[in-house]
Each structure stands twice: as C-alpha cells, then as structure tokens.
PDB file of C-alpha atoms in Angstrom:
ATOM      1  CA  HIS A   1       0.000  -0.026   0.011  1.00 70.00           C
ATOM      2  CA  HIS A   2       0.880   3.652  -0.286  1.00 74.00           C
ATOM      3  CA  ALA A   3       2.504   4.120   3.179  1.00 80.00           C
ATOM      4  CA  TYR A   4       4.525   0.899   2.819  1.00 81.00           C
ATOM      5  CA  VAL A   5       6.044   1.832  -0.524  1.00 83.00           C
ATOM      6  CA  SER A   6       6.757   5.357   0.512  1.00 83.00           C
ATOM      7  CA  GLN A   7       8.363   4.284   3.743  1.00 84.00           C
ATOM      8  CA  LYS A   8      10.534   1.648   2.082  1.00 84.00           C
ATOM      9  CA  ILE A   9      11.838   4.082  -0.486  1.00 85.00           C
ATOM     10  CA  GLU A  10      12.502   6.808   2.141  1.00 84.00           C
ATOM     11  CA  GLN A  11      14.277   4.333   4.428  1.00 84.00           C
ATOM     12  CA  GLN A  12      16.607   3.158   1.629  1.00 82.00           C
ATOM     13  CA  ASN A  13      17.597   6.740   0.756  1.00 77.00           C
ATOM     14  CA  PHE A  14      18.666   5.634  -2.774  1.00 80.00           C
ATOM     15  CA  GLU A  15      20.530   8.105  -4.986  1.00 85.00           C
ATOM     16  CA  ASN A  16      18.906   6.465  -7.975  1.00 92.00           C
ATOM     17  CA  PHE A  17      17.030   3.298  -8.614  1.00 94.00           C
ATOM     18  CA  ILE A  18      14.862   1.205 -11.002  1.00 95.00           C
ATOM     19  CA  PHE A  19      11.252   0.768 -10.021  1.00 94.00           C
ATOM     20  CA  VAL A  20       9.280  -1.981 -11.811  1.00 95.00           C
ATOM     21  CA  GLY A  21       5.517  -2.132 -11.180  1.00 92.00           C
ATOM     22  CA  TYR A  22       3.357  -4.912 -12.429  1.00 91.00           C
ATOM     23  CA  SER A  23      -0.105  -4.227 -11.085  1.00 91.00           C
ATOM     24  CA  HIS A  24      -3.139  -2.196 -12.053  1.00 91.00           C
ATOM     25  CA  GLY A  25      -3.464   1.391 -13.097  1.00 90.00           C
ATOM     26  CA  GLU A  26      -6.388   3.635 -12.319  1.00 88.00           C
ATOM     27  CA  GLN A  27      -8.448   4.431 -15.470  1.00 82.00           C
ATOM     28  CA  THR A  28      -7.817   8.073 -15.025  1.00 83.00           C
ATOM     29  CA  GLY A  29      -4.091   7.310 -15.213  1.00 83.00           C
ATOM     30  CA  LYS A  30      -3.303   9.042 -11.889  1.00 90.00           C
ATOM     31  CA  SER A  31      -1.982   6.059  -9.872  1.00 90.00           C
ATOM     32  CA  LEU A  32      -0.657   2.559  -9.528  1.00 92.00           C
ATOM     33  CA  LEU A  33      -3.075   0.276  -7.686  1.00 91.00           C
ATOM     34  CA  CYS A  34      -2.903  -2.922  -5.593  1.00 87.00           C
ATOM     35  CA  ASN A  35      -6.129  -4.304  -4.165  1.00 87.00           C
ATOM     36  CA  LYS A  36      -7.899  -1.104  -5.460  1.00 86.00           C
ATOM     37  CA  SER A  37      -5.653   1.022  -3.276  1.00 87.00           C
ATOM     38  CA  ALA A  38      -3.062   3.487  -4.660  1.00 89.00           C
ATOM     39  CA  TYR A  39       0.526   2.824  -3.818  1.00 90.00           C
ATOM     40  CA  VAL A  40       2.107   5.325  -6.245  1.00 94.00           C
ATOM     41  CA  ASP A  41       0.272   8.614  -6.897  1.00 92.00           C
ATOM     42  CA  GLU A  42       0.664  12.370  -6.807  1.00 92.00           C
ATOM     43  CA  TYR A  43       1.475  12.275  -3.111  1.00 90.00           C
ATOM     44  CA  ASN A  44       4.670  10.222  -3.435  1.00 92.00           C
ATOM     45  CA  VAL A  45       5.873  10.821  -6.980  1.00 94.00           C
ATOM     46  CA  HIS A  46       8.613  13.009  -5.553  1.00 93.00           C
ATOM     47  CA  LEU A  47      10.256   9.867  -4.116  1.00 92.00           C
ATOM     48  CA  PHE A  48      11.064   8.610  -7.636  1.00 94.00           C
ATOM     49  CA  LYS A  49      13.660  11.249  -8.522  1.00 94.00           C
ATOM     50  CA  ASN A  50      16.515   9.818 -10.545  1.00 95.00           C
ATOM     51  CA  THR A  51      14.520   6.770 -11.340  1.00 96.00           C
ATOM     52  CA  LEU A  52      13.696   4.494 -14.231  1.00 98.00           C
ATOM     53  CA  PHE A  53      10.052   3.840 -13.666  1.00 97.00           C
ATOM     54  CA  TYR A  54       8.764   0.785 -15.558  1.00 98.00           C
ATOM     55  CA  ALA A  55       4.993   0.365 -15.022  1.00 96.00           C
ATOM     56  CA  MET A  56       3.154  -2.417 -16.860  1.00 95.00           C
ATOM     57  CA  ALA A  57      -0.204  -1.134 -15.714  1.00 94.00           C
ATOM     58  CA  CYS A  58      -3.139   0.384 -17.535  1.00 94.00           C
ATOM     59  CA  SER A  59      -3.166   4.134 -18.147  1.00 95.00           C
ATOM     60  CA  THR A  60      -0.160   5.040 -15.987  1.00 95.00           C
ATOM     61  CA  GLY A  61       1.452   6.773 -18.964  1.00 95.00           C
ATOM     62  CA  ALA A  62      -1.497   9.161 -19.233  1.00 95.00           C
ATOM     63  CA  LYS A  63      -1.074  11.222 -16.105  1.00 96.00           C
ATOM     64  CA  LEU A  64       1.202   9.561 -13.522  1.00 96.00           C
ATOM     65  CA  ALA A  65       4.147   9.442 -15.949  1.00 97.00           C
ATOM     66  CA  HIS A  66       4.002  13.205 -16.443  1.00 97.00           C
ATOM     67  CA  GLN A  67       3.881  13.843 -12.704  1.00 97.00           C
ATOM     68  CA  LEU A  68       6.855  11.574 -12.276  1.00 97.00           C
ATOM     69  CA  ILE A  69       8.887  13.324 -15.007  1.00 98.00           C
ATOM     70  CA  GLU A  70       7.925  16.707 -13.491  1.00 97.00           C
ATOM     71  CA  LYS A  71       9.449  15.540 -10.189  1.00 97.00           C
ATOM     72  CA  GLU A  72      12.708  14.534 -11.865  1.00 96.00           C
ATOM     73  CA  CYS A  73      12.104  10.875 -12.555  1.00 97.00           C
ATOM     74  CA  TRP A  74      14.575  10.157 -15.307  1.00 98.00           C
ATOM     75  CA  THR A  75      12.576   7.833 -17.490  1.00 98.00           C
ATOM     76  CA  PHE A  76       9.032   6.325 -17.571  1.00 98.00           C
ATOM     77  CA  ILE A  77       7.896   3.324 -19.632  1.00 98.00           C
ATOM     78  CA  GLY A  78       4.321   2.202 -19.457  1.00 97.00           C
ATOM     79  CA  PHE A  79       0.857   2.219 -21.053  1.00 96.00           C
ATOM     80  CA  ASN A  80      -1.026   5.446 -21.701  1.00 96.00           C
ATOM     81  CA  LYS A  81      -4.357   3.656 -22.171  1.00 95.00           C
ATOM     82  CA  VAL A  82      -6.296   0.749 -20.756  1.00 93.00           C
ATOM     83  CA  VAL A  83      -4.750  -2.483 -22.103  1.00 93.00           C
ATOM     84  CA  GLN A  84      -6.095  -6.010 -22.339  1.00 90.00           C
ATOM     85  CA  VAL A  85      -4.811  -9.529 -21.965  1.00 88.00           C
ATOM     86  CA  VAL A  86      -6.572 -12.468 -23.574  1.00 89.00           C
ATOM     87  CA  LYS A  87      -6.272 -15.336 -21.015  1.00 90.00           C
ATOM     88  CA  ASP A  88      -5.271 -17.944 -23.563  1.00 91.00           C
ATOM     89  CA  TYR A  89      -2.434 -15.758 -24.647  1.00 92.00           C
ATOM     90  CA  GLN A  90      -1.300 -14.407 -21.291  1.00 93.00           C
ATOM     91  CA  HIS A  91       2.173 -15.891 -21.855  1.00 94.00           C
ATOM     92  CA  ILE A  92       2.547 -13.608 -24.910  1.00 94.00           C
ATOM     93  CA  ALA A  93       1.579 -10.528 -22.934  1.00 93.00           C
ATOM     94  CA  GLN A  94       4.076 -11.400 -20.169  1.00 95.00           C
ATOM     95  CA  ARG A  95       6.817 -11.952 -22.701  1.00 96.00           C
ATOM     96  CA  CYS A  96       6.163  -8.559 -24.360  1.00 96.00           C
ATOM     97  CA  ASP A  97       5.763  -6.688 -21.012  1.00 96.00           C
ATOM     98  CA  ASN A  98       9.005  -8.105 -19.731  1.00 97.00           C
ATOM     99  CA  TRP A  99      11.012  -7.662 -22.934  1.00 98.00           C
ATOM    100  CA  GLY A 100      12.153  -4.135 -22.454  1.00 97.00           C
ATOM    101  CA  ILE A 101      13.320  -4.313 -18.905  1.00 98.00           C
ATOM    102  CA  MET A 102      15.047  -7.641 -19.413  1.00 97.00           C
ATOM    103  CA  LEU A 103      17.010  -6.250 -22.357  1.00 97.00           C
ATOM    104  CA  PHE A 104      17.895  -3.151 -20.363  1.00 98.00           C
ATOM    105  CA  LEU A 105      19.137  -5.111 -17.390  1.00 97.00           C
ATOM    106  CA  GLY A 106      20.849  -7.872 -19.364  1.00 97.00           C
ATOM    107  CA  THR A 107      22.732  -5.852 -21.916  1.00 96.00           C
ATOM    108  CA  ASP A 108      24.550  -2.471 -22.341  1.00 95.00           C
ATOM    109  CA  ILE A 109      21.944  -0.889 -24.552  1.00 97.00           C
ATOM    110  CA  SER A 110      20.090   2.303 -23.686  1.00 98.00           C
ATOM    111  CA  ILE A 111      16.564   2.327 -22.404  1.00 98.00           C
ATOM    112  CA  GLY A 112      15.525   3.939 -25.706  1.00 98.00           C
ATOM    113  CA  GLU A 113      17.000   1.053 -27.610  1.00 98.00           C
ATOM    114  CA  ALA A 114      15.356  -1.430 -25.225  1.00 98.00           C
ATOM    115  CA  PHE A 115      12.004   0.349 -25.709  1.00 98.00           C
ATOM    116  CA  SER A 116      12.371   0.176 -29.527  1.00 98.00           C
ATOM    117  CA  ASN A 117      13.264  -3.538 -29.259  1.00 98.00           C
ATOM    118  CA  MET A 118      10.184  -3.997 -27.005  1.00 98.00           C
ATOM    119  CA  LYS A 119       7.933  -2.481 -29.625  1.00 98.00           C
ATOM    120  CA  GLN A 120       9.543  -4.791 -32.213  1.00 98.00           C
ATOM    121  CA  GLU A 121       8.842  -7.821 -30.014  1.00 98.00           C
ATOM    122  CA  PHE A 122       5.182  -6.834 -29.688  1.00 97.00           C
ATOM    123  CA  THR A 123       5.028  -6.603 -33.502  1.00 97.00           C
ATOM    124  CA  LYS A 124       6.764  -9.984 -33.917  1.00 97.00           C
ATOM    125  CA  GLN A 125       4.288 -11.559 -31.463  1.00 96.00           C
ATOM    126  CA  ILE A 126       1.301  -9.897 -33.232  1.00 95.00           C
ATOM    127  CA  ASP A 127       2.493 -11.385 -36.548  1.00 95.00           C
ATOM    128  CA  ILE A 128       2.679 -14.831 -34.998  1.00 94.00           C
ATOM    129  CA  LEU A 129      -0.697 -14.488 -33.257  1.00 92.00           C
ATOM    130  CA  GLU A 130      -2.399 -13.245 -36.430  1.00 91.00           C
ATOM    131  CA  ASP A 131      -1.523 -16.491 -38.134  1.00 88.00           C
ATOM    132  CA  GLU A 132      -2.896 -18.430 -35.221  1.00 87.00           C
ATOM    133  CA  ASP A 133      -5.936 -16.409 -34.177  1.00 86.00           C
ATOM    134  CA  PHE A 134      -6.440 -13.202 -36.162  1.00 83.00           C
ATOM    135  CA  GLY A 135      -9.291 -11.974 -33.970  1.00 82.00           C
ATOM    136  CA  SER A 136      -7.309 -12.173 -30.789  1.00 82.00           C
ATOM    137  CA  ALA A 137      -4.297 -10.352 -32.214  1.00 89.00           C
ATOM    138  CA  SER A 138      -6.065  -7.013 -32.018  1.00 91.00           C
ATOM    139  CA  TRP A 139      -5.713  -6.702 -28.235  1.00 92.00           C
ATOM    140  CA  LEU A 140      -1.935  -7.043 -28.546  1.00 94.00           C
ATOM    141  CA  VAL A 141      -1.942  -4.294 -31.246  1.00 95.00           C
ATOM    142  CA  GLY A 142      -3.749  -2.002 -28.770  1.00 95.00           C
ATOM    143  CA  ASN A 143      -1.233  -2.838 -26.053  1.00 95.00           C
ATOM    144  CA  ARG A 144       1.739  -2.090 -28.331  1.00 97.00           C
ATOM    145  CA  ASP A 145       0.189   1.191 -29.510  1.00 97.00           C
ATOM    146  CA  ALA A 146      -0.439   2.251 -25.893  1.00 97.00           C
ATOM    147  CA  LEU A 147       3.138   1.729 -24.860  1.00 98.00           C
ATOM    148  CA  VAL A 148       5.056   5.053 -24.204  1.00 98.00           C
ATOM    149  CA  LEU A 149       8.411   6.188 -23.122  1.00 98.00           C
ATOM    150  CA  TYR A 150       8.994   9.625 -21.543  1.00 98.00           C
ATOM    151  CA  GLY A 151      12.159  11.252 -20.302  1.00 98.00           C
ATOM    152  CA  ASN A 152      15.763  10.353 -20.815  1.00 98.00           C
ATOM    153  CA  LYS A 153      16.071   7.752 -23.591  1.00 98.00           C
ATOM    154  CA  ASN A 154      19.870   7.423 -23.215  1.00 98.00           C
ATOM    155  CA  LEU A 155      20.036   5.769 -19.790  1.00 97.00           C
ATOM    156  CA  THR A 156      21.909   2.564 -19.458  1.00 97.00           C
ATOM    157  CA  ARG A 157      22.178   0.136 -16.599  1.00 95.00           C
ATOM    158  CA  GLN A 158      25.567   1.723 -15.841  1.00 95.00           C
ATOM    159  CA  ASP A 159      23.667   4.804 -14.689  1.00 94.00           C
ATOM    160  CA  PHE A 160      22.364   2.707 -11.735  1.00 91.00           C
ATOM    161  CA  MET A 161      25.598   1.040 -10.586  1.00 85.00           C
TER     162      MET A 161
END
C-alpha cells in the first residue's frame, strides 16, 4: 500500500534506482493500484527522483508518468491507455511486457533502444498471433500502441551502478 512503498523508499535513501511495477493502473491514469488502493500517486511521486520507472499497468502513462517526470524521474515506460490480456495468450503478454526491462538489465543498450526492441517484439508476437488467431491479435496491437516512453532515452544500466 501507499504508506509501505513510500516508507521503504524513504528508508533506503537511494541516490537512483529502478522501479518496476506490475499491477493495475487507475483508469484516469493518476496512480498505480494494488487491491484497489493506490501505492504510487501524486502524493509520493517526488520519491522517484532519478529513477527508471517501468510500469506495466493500464493508463499510468496518461497522467502519472508526467507527474513523475515533473518531479525529476529520469525515464518512464508504461501504457497510456487501458490495455487488455486474452487469457489464452497471457504468456505472450508477459513476454512482451518483460522484454524491455530484461534487455535493459541484461545488456549494455540504452533504455531507448530497449524500448524500440520491446515495440519490435510486440510486432513480432502480433504477426505470430495473427497467423494463429487473427481476431485475438487486435488486443496485442492495442497494447503495443499504448506503450510510451517519456524522459531520458539514453540511460543505461551503468547509470544505476
């Protein structure tokens, strides 16, 4: 919950860090949610200064991302709209959602390059899914098109070591 996340970040007193959130985003795009309760919102965005904020949650790129960047978050990656996952193809969504952060952490490429590769992976998976189930591929197209990157595209993992 909100107090727990805020307290943990404040206690650690990080100079910079990577935050990865896999949860739900509020439809208005103002917060990250867990059990319908905000844990990142306008009241604690200041804690994410000098951060790579990677949020695989609906709509967080609509408003929360801009609040983070205004408070000196270095980079935000997430979705600016409500996204969907078809249960039978959840493994594809997970692969695509993880692609960018795994490339970033596992190589020496920039976050901008990782983001571009992530979009390419979405497209690759869309092409595969279209051959298998054309109707279901449209949700993945929507997810890819809702994916946004704001802030510094030149960060590398070296910036966090």
